Amino acid sequence: MSHIYQPLMLRELLLNGGRASREAIARAILEHDPSQVEYYEQVVQNMVGRVLTSKPDLVRREGREYELVAAPELSQDERRELIGICDEQIARYLAARGAAVWSHRRRQGRILSGSIRYEVLKRARFRCELCGVSADERALEVDHIVPRNHGGSDDISNLQALCYTCNASKRDRDDTDFRDHKNLYQQRESGCLFCETARSGIVAENELAYVRRDGFPVTHLHTLVIPKRHVASYLDLTQPELNAVHQLSVSQRTSLQSEDGTIAGFNVGVNDGAAAGQTIMHAHLHLIPRRSGDVARPRGGIRHVIPGRGEYG
């Protein structure tokens, strides 16, 4: 069996005479998943624990433990009465809010398909894209970079893989104002060649970037991957834009190699600033197909942008 989920499900079925509900099987898996406990440990530390310990006469923290200050002075009847009050408050809150209480764990109600989640995790090499931790060490979640409730889409260019700790911290601490995010990506400049590219010249596109062939190709099928937003420097692109450009670059590599079997490699590069040779001040990435023998000495590649510096070693 390739994963612990399978023996856990079979065990639950066996324990219940051969039949069990999806909920019962899920609860059995949950009991054996330490990452879920670790997730709520972070909730305790960064949210509820922080709030309650801000009242030192109520709860105090010592290392990893919390103490109700007045507990030693309470009688058994008083404890039962207070527990009953807590139960009433929980029931009242759940009656008022319902499933919305747990919406932060349900990804705002609309579940991403398994295939999209897998592609996002595979692209991240099954590591958190913020802290780098491996999925083997900490459970990974697929997160919207621009949240859905701020206009973000389910396009793969707007998704990232984050461990539960980074995702919880981002959700709790990120004070970025996303209200103008849609307007940000609509920025265009009159007279800019790449802002005004005709639809007929677009080879491929996604939500934030598009592909066209270079007007003055270095080699046959020389391709440009261009963010739709008008921004001069490639290094000023947002993470969703970088994801979008990378996604198109990877798909174009496959497409170009299918179209021309002589392509043996690519130069992938960016001219950033006039001193670096940028002539159109709208960020773009060059995908330049290379063929065996197209130059006598290809060694050094992009180092040849400075004459005489391509040879080394």
PDB file of C-alpha atoms in Angstrom:
ATOM      1  CA  MET A   1       0.000   0.000   0.000  1.00  0.00           C
ATOM      2  CA  SER A   2       1.449   3.333  -1.101  1.00  0.00           C
ATOM      3  CA  HIS A   3      -0.098   5.538   1.578  1.00  0.00           C
ATOM      4  CA  ILE A   4      -1.307   5.329   5.181  1.00  0.00           C
ATOM      5  CA  TYR A   5      -4.810   6.356   4.042  1.00  0.00           C
ATOM      6  CA  GLN A   6      -5.490   2.938   2.513  1.00  0.00           C
ATOM      7  CA  PRO A   7      -4.827   0.739   5.583  1.00  0.00           C
ATOM      8  CA  LEU A   8      -6.643   3.301   7.757  1.00  0.00           C
ATOM      9  CA  MET A   9      -9.755   3.059   5.571  1.00  0.00           C
ATOM     10  CA  LEU A  10      -9.603  -0.753   5.471  1.00  0.00           C
ATOM     11  CA  ARG A  11      -9.146  -0.837   9.260  1.00  0.00           C
ATOM     12  CA  GLU A  12     -12.219   1.356   9.789  1.00  0.00           C
ATOM     13  CA  LEU A  13     -14.266  -0.846   7.482  1.00  0.00           C
ATOM     14  CA  LEU A  14     -13.146  -3.972   9.346  1.00  0.00           C
ATOM     15  CA  LEU A  15     -13.914  -2.428  12.733  1.00  0.00           C
ATOM     16  CA  ASN A  16     -17.453  -1.618  11.596  1.00  0.00           C
ATOM     17  CA  GLY A  17     -18.459  -4.931  10.071  1.00  0.00           C
ATOM     18  CA  GLY A  18     -17.409  -4.048   6.556  1.00  0.00           C
ATOM     19  CA  ARG A  19     -19.314  -0.746   6.170  1.00  0.00           C
ATOM     20  CA  ALA A  20     -18.465   2.800   7.221  1.00  0.00           C
ATOM     21  CA  SER A  21     -19.533   6.288   6.183  1.00  0.00           C
ATOM     22  CA  ARG A  22     -17.212   8.756   4.497  1.00  0.00           C
ATOM     23  CA  GLU A  23     -17.320  10.882   7.664  1.00  0.00           C
ATOM     24  CA  ALA A  24     -16.318   7.937   9.872  1.00  0.00           C
ATOM     25  CA  ILE A  25     -13.386   7.096   7.581  1.00  0.00           C
ATOM     26  CA  ALA A  26     -12.330  10.761   7.533  1.00  0.00           C
ATOM     27  CA  ARG A  27     -12.389  10.877  11.354  1.00  0.00           C
ATOM     28  CA  ALA A  28     -10.242   7.738  11.493  1.00  0.00           C
ATOM     29  CA  ILE A  29      -7.674   9.348   9.181  1.00  0.00           C
ATOM     30  CA  LEU A  30      -7.808  12.568  11.200  1.00  0.00           C
ATOM     31  CA  GLU A  31      -6.905  10.698  14.406  1.00  0.00           C
ATOM     32  CA  HIS A  32      -3.632   9.589  12.778  1.00  0.00           C
ATOM     33  CA  ASP A  33      -2.710  12.893  11.089  1.00  0.00           C
ATOM     34  CA  PRO A  34      -0.329  14.906  13.306  1.00  0.00           C
ATOM     35  CA  SER A  35      -0.259  17.756  10.794  1.00  0.00           C
ATOM     36  CA  GLN A  36      -3.866  18.601  11.730  1.00  0.00           C
ATOM     37  CA  VAL A  37      -2.913  18.830  15.408  1.00  0.00           C
ATOM     38  CA  GLU A  38       0.096  20.972  14.475  1.00  0.00           C
ATOM     39  CA  TYR A  39      -2.176  23.257  12.439  1.00  0.00           C
ATOM     40  CA  TYR A  40      -4.428  23.884  15.444  1.00  0.00           C
ATOM     41  CA  GLU A  41      -1.411  24.305  17.699  1.00  0.00           C
ATOM     42  CA  GLN A  42      -0.574  27.286  15.494  1.00  0.00           C
ATOM     43  CA  VAL A  43      -4.157  28.534  15.871  1.00  0.00           C
ATOM     44  CA  VAL A  44      -3.816  28.258  19.656  1.00  0.00           C
ATOM     45  CA  GLN A  45      -0.458  30.035  19.736  1.00  0.00           C
ATOM     46  CA  ASN A  46      -1.119  32.811  17.225  1.00  0.00           C
ATOM     47  CA  MET A  47      -4.844  33.431  17.676  1.00  0.00           C
ATOM     48  CA  VAL A  48      -6.954  32.221  20.588  1.00  0.00           C
ATOM     49  CA  GLY A  49      -4.014  31.753  22.985  1.00  0.00           C
ATOM     50  CA  ARG A  50      -2.719  35.226  22.202  1.00  0.00           C
ATOM     51  CA  VAL A  51      -6.131  36.785  22.885  1.00  0.00           C
ATOM     52  CA  LEU A  52      -6.763  35.000  26.186  1.00  0.00           C
ATOM     53  CA  THR A  53      -3.254  35.494  27.578  1.00  0.00           C
ATOM     54  CA  SER A  54      -3.604  39.231  26.915  1.00  0.00           C
ATOM     55  CA  LYS A  55      -5.803  39.116  30.036  1.00  0.00           C
ATOM     56  CA  PRO A  56      -3.244  38.018  32.662  1.00  0.00           C
ATOM     57  CA  ASP A  57      -5.856  37.541  35.362  1.00  0.00           C
ATOM     58  CA  LEU A  58      -7.647  34.976  33.180  1.00  0.00           C
ATOM     59  CA  VAL A  59      -5.101  32.745  31.375  1.00  0.00           C
ATOM     60  CA  ARG A  60      -1.326  32.657  31.479  1.00  0.00           C
ATOM     61  CA  ARG A  61       1.192  30.775  29.382  1.00  0.00           C
ATOM     62  CA  GLU A  62       4.253  28.875  30.552  1.00  0.00           C
ATOM     63  CA  GLY A  63       6.228  27.460  27.623  1.00  0.00           C
ATOM     64  CA  ARG A  64       3.860  25.218  25.664  1.00  0.00           C
ATOM     65  CA  GLU A  65       1.246  25.026  28.425  1.00  0.00           C
ATOM     66  CA  TYR A  66      -1.636  27.335  29.362  1.00  0.00           C
ATOM     67  CA  GLU A  67      -3.135  27.783  32.816  1.00  0.00           C
ATOM     68  CA  LEU A  68      -6.536  29.091  33.871  1.00  0.00           C
ATOM     69  CA  VAL A  69      -5.500  31.360  36.718  1.00  0.00           C
ATOM     70  CA  ALA A  70      -8.581  30.880  38.904  1.00  0.00           C
ATOM     71  CA  ALA A  71      -8.873  27.099  38.369  1.00  0.00           C
ATOM     72  CA  PRO A  72      -7.449  26.046  41.772  1.00  0.00           C
ATOM     73  CA  GLU A  73     -10.065  28.138  43.575  1.00  0.00           C
ATOM     74  CA  LEU A  74     -13.082  26.720  41.734  1.00  0.00           C
ATOM     75  CA  SER A  75     -15.348  24.109  43.278  1.00  0.00           C
ATOM     76  CA  GLN A  76     -16.589  21.143  41.255  1.00  0.00           C
ATOM     77  CA  ASP A  77     -20.028  22.767  40.966  1.00  0.00           C
ATOM     78  CA  GLU A  78     -18.502  26.023  39.755  1.00  0.00           C
ATOM     79  CA  ARG A  79     -16.462  24.168  37.141  1.00  0.00           C
ATOM     80  CA  ARG A  80     -19.558  22.321  35.897  1.00  0.00           C
ATOM     81  CA  GLU A  81     -21.488  25.594  35.743  1.00  0.00           C
ATOM     82  CA  LEU A  82     -18.720  27.328  33.757  1.00  0.00           C
ATOM     83  CA  ILE A  83     -18.378  24.367  31.392  1.00  0.00           C
ATOM     84  CA  GLY A  84     -22.130  24.560  30.808  1.00  0.00           C
ATOM     85  CA  ILE A  85     -21.836  28.282  29.986  1.00  0.00           C
ATOM     86  CA  CYS A  86     -19.044  27.504  27.493  1.00  0.00           C
ATOM     87  CA  ASP A  87     -21.190  24.777  25.892  1.00  0.00           C
ATOM     88  CA  GLU A  88     -24.099  27.217  25.594  1.00  0.00           C
ATOM     89  CA  GLN A  89     -21.879  29.832  23.946  1.00  0.00           C
ATOM     90  CA  ILE A  90     -20.482  27.274  21.483  1.00  0.00           C
ATOM     91  CA  ALA A  91     -23.996  26.076  20.559  1.00  0.00           C
ATOM     92  CA  ARG A  92     -25.243  29.665  20.182  1.00  0.00           C
ATOM     93  CA  TYR A  93     -22.289  30.614  17.985  1.00  0.00           C
ATOM     94  CA  LEU A  94     -22.668  27.551  15.762  1.00  0.00           C
ATOM     95  CA  ALA A  95     -26.406  28.191  15.433  1.00  0.00           C
ATOM     96  CA  ALA A  96     -25.716  31.769  14.336  1.00  0.00           C
ATOM     97  CA  ARG A  97     -22.780  31.123  12.012  1.00  0.00           C
ATOM     98  CA  GLY A  98     -23.209  27.521  10.906  1.00  0.00           C
ATOM     99  CA  ALA A  99     -20.622  26.179   8.446  1.00  0.00           C
ATOM    100  CA  ALA A 100     -19.113  29.662   8.061  1.00  0.00           C
ATOM    101  CA  VAL A 101     -17.196  29.058  11.305  1.00  0.00           C
ATOM    102  CA  TRP A 102     -14.872  26.733   9.416  1.00  0.00           C
ATOM    103  CA  SER A 103     -14.833  28.530   6.072  1.00  0.00           C
ATOM    104  CA  HIS A 104     -11.115  29.307   6.430  1.00  0.00           C
ATOM    105  CA  ARG A 105     -10.469  25.556   6.200  1.00  0.00           C
ATOM    106  CA  ARG A 106     -12.876  25.070   3.302  1.00  0.00           C
ATOM    107  CA  ARG A 107     -11.126  27.545   1.020  1.00  0.00           C
ATOM    108  CA  GLN A 108     -14.083  29.914   0.840  1.00  0.00           C
ATOM    109  CA  GLY A 109     -16.564  27.200  -0.089  1.00  0.00           C
ATOM    110  CA  ARG A 110     -15.406  26.207  -3.596  1.00  0.00           C
ATOM    111  CA  ILE A 111     -13.036  23.278  -3.708  1.00  0.00           C
ATOM    112  CA  LEU A 112     -10.233  23.150  -6.267  1.00  0.00           C
ATOM    113  CA  SER A 113     -10.068  20.037  -8.393  1.00  0.00           C
ATOM    114  CA  GLY A 114      -7.538  17.404  -7.438  1.00  0.00           C
ATOM    115  CA  SER A 115      -5.763  17.755 -10.786  1.00  0.00           C
ATOM    116  CA  ILE A 116      -5.197  21.505 -10.286  1.00  0.00           C
ATOM    117  CA  ARG A 117      -3.990  20.981  -6.720  1.00  0.00           C
ATOM    118  CA  TYR A 118      -1.588  18.303  -7.931  1.00  0.00           C
ATOM    119  CA  GLU A 119      -0.183  20.566 -10.668  1.00  0.00           C
ATOM    120  CA  VAL A 120       0.415  23.379  -8.155  1.00  0.00           C
ATOM    121  CA  LEU A 121       2.165  21.027  -5.730  1.00  0.00           C
ATOM    122  CA  LYS A 122       4.192  19.442  -8.530  1.00  0.00           C
ATOM    123  CA  ARG A 123       5.279  22.868  -9.798  1.00  0.00           C
ATOM    124  CA  ALA A 124       6.469  23.687  -6.270  1.00  0.00           C
ATOM    125  CA  ARG A 125       8.325  20.351  -6.134  1.00  0.00           C
ATOM    126  CA  PHE A 126       6.184  19.497  -3.099  1.00  0.00           C
ATOM    127  CA  ARG A 127       7.788  22.246  -1.011  1.00  0.00           C
ATOM    128  CA  CYS A 128       6.337  25.351   0.595  1.00  0.00           C
ATOM    129  CA  GLU A 129       6.961  28.246  -1.791  1.00  0.00           C
ATOM    130  CA  LEU A 130       7.514  30.609   1.144  1.00  0.00           C
ATOM    131  CA  CYS A 131       9.688  28.779   3.685  1.00  0.00           C
ATOM    132  CA  GLY A 132      10.819  25.806   1.538  1.00  0.00           C
ATOM    133  CA  VAL A 133       9.792  23.060   3.964  1.00  0.00           C
ATOM    134  CA  SER A 134       9.116  19.674   2.363  1.00  0.00           C
ATOM    135  CA  ALA A 135       5.666  18.084   2.263  1.00  0.00           C
ATOM    136  CA  ASP A 136       7.239  15.167   4.140  1.00  0.00           C
ATOM    137  CA  GLU A 137       7.792  17.450   7.138  1.00  0.00           C
ATOM    138  CA  ARG A 138       4.700  19.643   7.089  1.00  0.00           C
ATOM    139  CA  ALA A 139       1.353  19.405   5.301  1.00  0.00           C
ATOM    140  CA  LEU A 140       1.073  21.656   2.238  1.00  0.00           C
ATOM    141  CA  GLU A 141      -2.006  23.645   1.236  1.00  0.00           C
ATOM    142  CA  VAL A 142      -2.873  25.170  -2.138  1.00  0.00           C
ATOM    143  CA  ASP A 143      -3.523  28.865  -1.554  1.00  0.00           C
ATOM    144  CA  HIS A 144      -4.830  31.725  -3.704  1.00  0.00           C
ATOM    145  CA  ILE A 145      -2.248  34.499  -4.026  1.00  0.00           C
ATOM    146  CA  VAL A 146      -4.943  37.065  -4.778  1.00  0.00           C
ATOM    147  CA  PRO A 147      -7.867  35.806  -2.636  1.00  0.00           C
ATOM    148  CA  ARG A 148     -11.126  34.833  -4.306  1.00  0.00           C
ATOM    149  CA  ASN A 149     -13.049  37.426  -2.331  1.00  0.00           C
ATOM    150  CA  HIS A 150     -10.721  40.086  -3.767  1.00  0.00           C
ATOM    151  CA  GLY A 151     -11.264  38.962  -7.359  1.00  0.00           C
ATOM    152  CA  GLY A 152      -8.614  36.239  -7.594  1.00  0.00           C
ATOM    153  CA  SER A 153      -9.341  33.372  -9.954  1.00  0.00           C
ATOM    154  CA  ASP A 154      -8.720  29.625  -9.747  1.00  0.00           C
ATOM    155  CA  ASP A 155      -6.260  29.889 -12.643  1.00  0.00           C
ATOM    156  CA  ILE A 156      -3.065  28.013 -11.790  1.00  0.00           C
ATOM    157  CA  SER A 157      -1.075  31.247 -12.194  1.00  0.00           C
ATOM    158  CA  ASN A 158      -2.911  32.587  -9.110  1.00  0.00           C
ATOM    159  CA  LEU A 159      -2.187  29.561  -6.935  1.00  0.00           C
ATOM    160  CA  GLN A 160       0.758  28.673  -4.739  1.00  0.00           C
ATOM    161  CA  ALA A 161       1.780  25.861  -2.411  1.00  0.00           C
ATOM    162  CA  LEU A 162       2.193  26.919   1.228  1.00  0.00           C
ATOM    163  CA  CYS A 163       2.707  24.838   4.338  1.00  0.00           C
ATOM    164  CA  TYR A 164      -0.090  25.191   6.885  1.00  0.00           C
ATOM    165  CA  THR A 165       2.145  27.346   9.128  1.00  0.00           C
ATOM    166  CA  CYS A 166       2.995  29.897   6.422  1.00  0.00           C
ATOM    167  CA  ASN A 167      -0.586  29.920   5.179  1.00  0.00           C
ATOM    168  CA  ALA A 168      -1.954  30.527   8.677  1.00  0.00           C
ATOM    169  CA  SER A 169       0.615  33.281   9.272  1.00  0.00           C
ATOM    170  CA  LYS A 170      -0.170  34.909   5.911  1.00  0.00           C
ATOM    171  CA  ARG A 171      -3.869  34.839   6.663  1.00  0.00           C
ATOM    172  CA  ASP A 172      -3.388  36.213  10.156  1.00  0.00           C
ATOM    173  CA  ARG A 173      -0.743  38.875   9.537  1.00  0.00           C
ATOM    174  CA  ASP A 174      -0.926  39.939   5.904  1.00  0.00           C
ATOM    175  CA  ASP A 175      -2.324  43.486   5.860  1.00  0.00           C
ATOM    176  CA  THR A 176      -1.952  44.048   2.121  1.00  0.00           C
ATOM    177  CA  ASP A 177      -4.851  46.067   0.698  1.00  0.00           C
ATOM    178  CA  PHE A 178      -6.121  44.018  -2.248  1.00  0.00           C
ATOM    179  CA  ARG A 179      -8.974  46.377  -3.161  1.00  0.00           C
ATOM    180  CA  ASP A 180      -7.053  47.819  -6.116  1.00  0.00           C
ATOM    181  CA  HIS A 181      -5.531  44.508  -7.245  1.00  0.00           C
ATOM    182  CA  LYS A 182      -7.840  44.222 -10.245  1.00  0.00           C
ATOM    183  CA  ASN A 183      -6.951  47.761 -11.296  1.00  0.00           C
ATOM    184  CA  LEU A 184      -3.232  46.985 -10.892  1.00  0.00           C
ATOM    185  CA  TYR A 185      -3.384  44.227 -13.508  1.00  0.00           C
ATOM    186  CA  GLN A 186      -5.345  46.434 -15.896  1.00  0.00           C
ATOM    187  CA  GLN A 187      -2.517  48.968 -16.210  1.00  0.00           C
ATOM    188  CA  ARG A 188      -1.717  49.678 -19.890  1.00  0.00           C
ATOM    189  CA  GLU A 189       0.227  52.486 -21.576  1.00  0.00           C
ATOM    190  CA  SER A 190      -0.843  54.186 -24.763  1.00  0.00           C
ATOM    191  CA  GLY A 191       1.721  53.797 -27.527  1.00  0.00           C
ATOM    192  CA  CYS A 192       3.417  50.767 -25.936  1.00  0.00           C
ATOM    193  CA  LEU A 193       3.935  48.040 -28.556  1.00  0.00           C
ATOM    194  CA  PHE A 194       3.288  45.249 -26.065  1.00  0.00           C
ATOM    195  CA  CYS A 195       0.234  46.911 -24.495  1.00  0.00           C
ATOM    196  CA  GLU A 196      -1.335  47.338 -27.940  1.00  0.00           C
ATOM    197  CA  THR A 197      -0.443  43.999 -29.542  1.00  0.00           C
ATOM    198  CA  ALA A 198      -3.206  42.925 -31.919  1.00  0.00           C
ATOM    199  CA  ARG A 199      -5.156  39.832 -30.921  1.00  0.00           C
ATOM    200  CA  SER A 200      -4.057  38.215 -34.184  1.00  0.00           C
ATOM    201  CA  GLY A 201      -0.438  38.320 -33.008  1.00  0.00           C
ATOM    202  CA  ILE A 202      -1.072  36.434 -29.759  1.00  0.00           C
ATOM    203  CA  VAL A 203       0.020  32.792 -29.894  1.00  0.00           C
ATOM    204  CA  ALA A 204      -1.114  31.808 -26.381  1.00  0.00           C
ATOM    205  CA  GLU A 205      -2.208  33.517 -23.182  1.00  0.00           C
ATOM    206  CA  ASN A 206      -3.481  33.119 -19.659  1.00  0.00           C
ATOM    207  CA  GLU A 207      -5.022  35.570 -17.219  1.00  0.00           C
ATOM    208  CA  LEU A 208      -1.928  37.720 -16.684  1.00  0.00           C
ATOM    209  CA  ALA A 209       0.454  37.137 -19.619  1.00  0.00           C
ATOM    210  CA  TYR A 210       0.560  36.330 -23.322  1.00  0.00           C
ATOM    211  CA  VAL A 211       2.894  34.947 -25.991  1.00  0.00           C
ATOM    212  CA  ARG A 212       3.889  36.380 -29.378  1.00  0.00           C
ATOM    213  CA  ARG A 213       6.743  35.769 -31.800  1.00  0.00           C
ATOM    214  CA  ASP A 214       9.588  38.285 -31.807  1.00  0.00           C
ATOM    215  CA  GLY A 215       9.344  40.846 -34.606  1.00  0.00           C
ATOM    216  CA  PHE A 216      13.108  40.681 -35.192  1.00  0.00           C
ATOM    217  CA  PRO A 217      13.916  37.039 -34.407  1.00  0.00           C
ATOM    218  CA  VAL A 218      17.411  35.940 -33.450  1.00  0.00           C
ATOM    219  CA  THR A 219      16.520  32.399 -34.532  1.00  0.00           C
ATOM    220  CA  HIS A 220      13.460  30.812 -36.153  1.00  0.00           C
ATOM    221  CA  LEU A 221      10.487  30.761 -33.726  1.00  0.00           C
ATOM    222  CA  HIS A 222      12.125  33.261 -31.351  1.00  0.00           C
ATOM    223  CA  THR A 223       9.298  33.808 -28.845  1.00  0.00           C
ATOM    224  CA  LEU A 224       8.388  36.494 -26.294  1.00  0.00           C
ATOM    225  CA  VAL A 225       6.419  35.886 -23.107  1.00  0.00           C
ATOM    226  CA  ILE A 226       4.933  39.182 -21.976  1.00  0.00           C
ATOM    227  CA  PRO A 227       2.976  40.207 -18.853  1.00  0.00           C
ATOM    228  CA  LYS A 228      -0.225  42.026 -19.777  1.00  0.00           C
ATOM    229  CA  ARG A 229       0.275  44.736 -17.165  1.00  0.00           C
ATOM    230  CA  HIS A 230       2.504  47.597 -18.257  1.00  0.00           C
ATOM    231  CA  VAL A 231       5.597  47.430 -16.049  1.00  0.00           C
ATOM    232  CA  ALA A 232       9.123  48.208 -17.213  1.00  0.00           C
ATOM    233  CA  SER A 233      11.248  45.886 -15.088  1.00  0.00           C
ATOM    234  CA  TYR A 234      10.846  42.127 -15.044  1.00  0.00           C
ATOM    235  CA  LEU A 235      12.004  42.228 -11.421  1.00  0.00           C
ATOM    236  CA  ASP A 236       8.983  44.365 -10.499  1.00  0.00           C
ATOM    237  CA  LEU A 237       6.476  41.701 -11.540  1.00  0.00           C
ATOM    238  CA  THR A 238       4.198  40.323  -8.841  1.00  0.00           C
ATOM    239  CA  GLN A 239       4.310  36.650  -7.893  1.00  0.00           C
ATOM    240  CA  PRO A 240       1.082  35.883  -9.800  1.00  0.00           C
ATOM    241  CA  GLU A 241       2.633  37.484 -12.919  1.00  0.00           C
ATOM    242  CA  LEU A 242       5.856  35.507 -12.510  1.00  0.00           C
ATOM    243  CA  ASN A 243       3.774  32.327 -12.180  1.00  0.00           C
ATOM    244  CA  ALA A 244       1.830  33.255 -15.324  1.00  0.00           C
ATOM    245  CA  VAL A 245       4.996  33.961 -17.345  1.00  0.00           C
ATOM    246  CA  HIS A 246       6.639  30.743 -16.163  1.00  0.00           C
ATOM    247  CA  GLN A 247       3.554  28.671 -16.999  1.00  0.00           C
ATOM    248  CA  LEU A 248       3.493  29.995 -20.562  1.00  0.00           C
ATOM    249  CA  SER A 249       7.266  29.567 -20.957  1.00  0.00           C
ATOM    250  CA  VAL A 250       7.043  25.889 -20.022  1.00  0.00           C
ATOM    251  CA  SER A 251       4.093  25.236 -22.336  1.00  0.00           C
ATOM    252  CA  GLN A 252       5.792  27.108 -25.192  1.00  0.00           C
ATOM    253  CA  ARG A 253       8.938  25.033 -24.821  1.00  0.00           C
ATOM    254  CA  THR A 254       6.870  21.905 -25.384  1.00  0.00           C
ATOM    255  CA  SER A 255       4.928  23.477 -28.241  1.00  0.00           C
ATOM    256  CA  LEU A 256       8.016  24.766 -30.054  1.00  0.00           C
ATOM    257  CA  GLN A 257       9.862  21.468 -29.754  1.00  0.00           C
ATOM    258  CA  SER A 258       6.800  19.684 -31.173  1.00  0.00           C
ATOM    259  CA  GLU A 259       6.649  22.152 -34.062  1.00  0.00           C
ATOM    260  CA  ASP A 260      10.370  21.986 -34.866  1.00  0.00           C
ATOM    261  CA  GLY A 261      12.252  18.796 -34.048  1.00  0.00           C
ATOM    262  CA  THR A 262      15.625  20.454 -34.740  1.00  0.00           C
ATOM    263  CA  ILE A 263      15.377  22.552 -31.552  1.00  0.00           C
ATOM    264  CA  ALA A 264      17.998  21.213 -29.149  1.00  0.00           C
ATOM    265  CA  GLY A 265      17.937  23.892 -26.462  1.00  0.00           C
ATOM    266  CA  PHE A 266      16.887  27.425 -25.528  1.00  0.00           C
ATOM    267  CA  ASN A 267      18.369  30.661 -24.373  1.00  0.00           C
ATOM    268  CA  VAL A 268      15.937  32.105 -21.835  1.00  0.00           C
ATOM    269  CA  GLY A 269      16.656  35.697 -20.910  1.00  0.00           C
ATOM    270  CA  VAL A 270      15.501  39.159 -19.948  1.00  0.00           C
ATOM    271  CA  ASN A 271      16.914  42.555 -20.885  1.00  0.00           C
ATOM    272  CA  ASP A 272      16.186  44.678 -17.825  1.00  0.00           C
ATOM    273  CA  GLY A 273      16.958  48.364 -18.338  1.00  0.00           C
ATOM    274  CA  ALA A 274      18.475  50.347 -21.198  1.00  0.00           C
ATOM    275  CA  ALA A 275      22.025  49.533 -20.082  1.00  0.00           C
ATOM    276  CA  ALA A 276      21.150  45.831 -20.386  1.00  0.00           C
ATOM    277  CA  GLY A 277      19.837  46.324 -23.928  1.00  0.00           C
ATOM    278  CA  GLN A 278      16.106  46.718 -23.242  1.00  0.00           C
ATOM    279  CA  THR A 279      14.508  48.710 -26.081  1.00  0.00           C
ATOM    280  CA  ILE A 280      10.795  48.262 -25.308  1.00  0.00           C
ATOM    281  CA  MET A 281      10.194  49.397 -21.739  1.00  0.00           C
ATOM    282  CA  HIS A 282       7.584  46.774 -21.046  1.00  0.00           C
ATOM    283  CA  ALA A 283       8.950  43.699 -19.270  1.00  0.00           C
ATOM    284  CA  HIS A 284       9.223  40.577 -21.418  1.00  0.00           C
ATOM    285  CA  LEU A 285      11.059  37.271 -21.464  1.00  0.00           C
ATOM    286  CA  HIS A 286      12.893  35.940 -24.537  1.00  0.00           C
ATOM    287  CA  LEU A 287      12.597  32.251 -25.374  1.00  0.00           C
ATOM    288  CA  ILE A 288      15.169  31.717 -28.122  1.00  0.00           C
ATOM    289  CA  PRO A 289      15.323  28.259 -29.741  1.00  0.00           C
ATOM    290  CA  ARG A 290      18.799  26.885 -30.378  1.00  0.00           C
ATOM    291  CA  ARG A 291      19.856  24.191 -32.821  1.00  0.00           C
ATOM    292  CA  SER A 292      22.983  22.112 -32.826  1.00  0.00           C
ATOM    293  CA  GLY A 293      25.599  23.842 -34.964  1.00  0.00           C
ATOM    294  CA  ASP A 294      23.768  27.185 -35.254  1.00  0.00           C
ATOM    295  CA  VAL A 295      26.993  28.843 -34.032  1.00  0.00           C
ATOM    296  CA  ALA A 296      30.504  27.452 -34.064  1.00  0.00           C
ATOM    297  CA  ARG A 297      31.074  27.743 -30.309  1.00  0.00           C
ATOM    298  CA  PRO A 298      27.867  27.907 -28.228  1.00  0.00           C
ATOM    299  CA  ARG A 299      29.754  27.500 -24.932  1.00  0.00           C
ATOM    300  CA  GLY A 300      29.158  30.493 -22.677  1.00  0.00           C
ATOM    301  CA  GLY A 301      25.650  31.221 -23.924  1.00  0.00           C
ATOM    302  CA  ILE A 302      24.333  34.530 -22.643  1.00  0.00           C
ATOM    303  CA  ARG A 303      27.779  35.461 -21.352  1.00  0.00           C
ATOM    304  CA  HIS A 304      28.483  36.617 -24.918  1.00  0.00           C
ATOM    305  CA  VAL A 305      26.342  39.713 -24.323  1.00  0.00           C
ATOM    306  CA  ILE A 306      29.653  41.276 -23.238  1.00  0.00           C
ATOM    307  CA  PRO A 307      32.138  40.793 -26.109  1.00  0.00           C
ATOM    308  CA  GLY A 308      35.038  38.579 -25.158  1.00  0.00           C
ATOM    309  CA  ARG A 309      33.449  37.333 -21.928  1.00  0.00           C
ATOM    310  CA  GLY A 310      31.775  34.235 -23.297  1.00  0.00           C
ATOM    311  CA  GLU A 311      34.878  32.076 -23.065  1.00  0.00           C
ATOM    312  CA  TYR A 312      35.896  30.869 -19.639  1.00  0.00           C
ATOM    313  CA  GLY A 313      37.489  27.894 -17.960  1.00  0.00           C
TER     314      GLY A 313
END
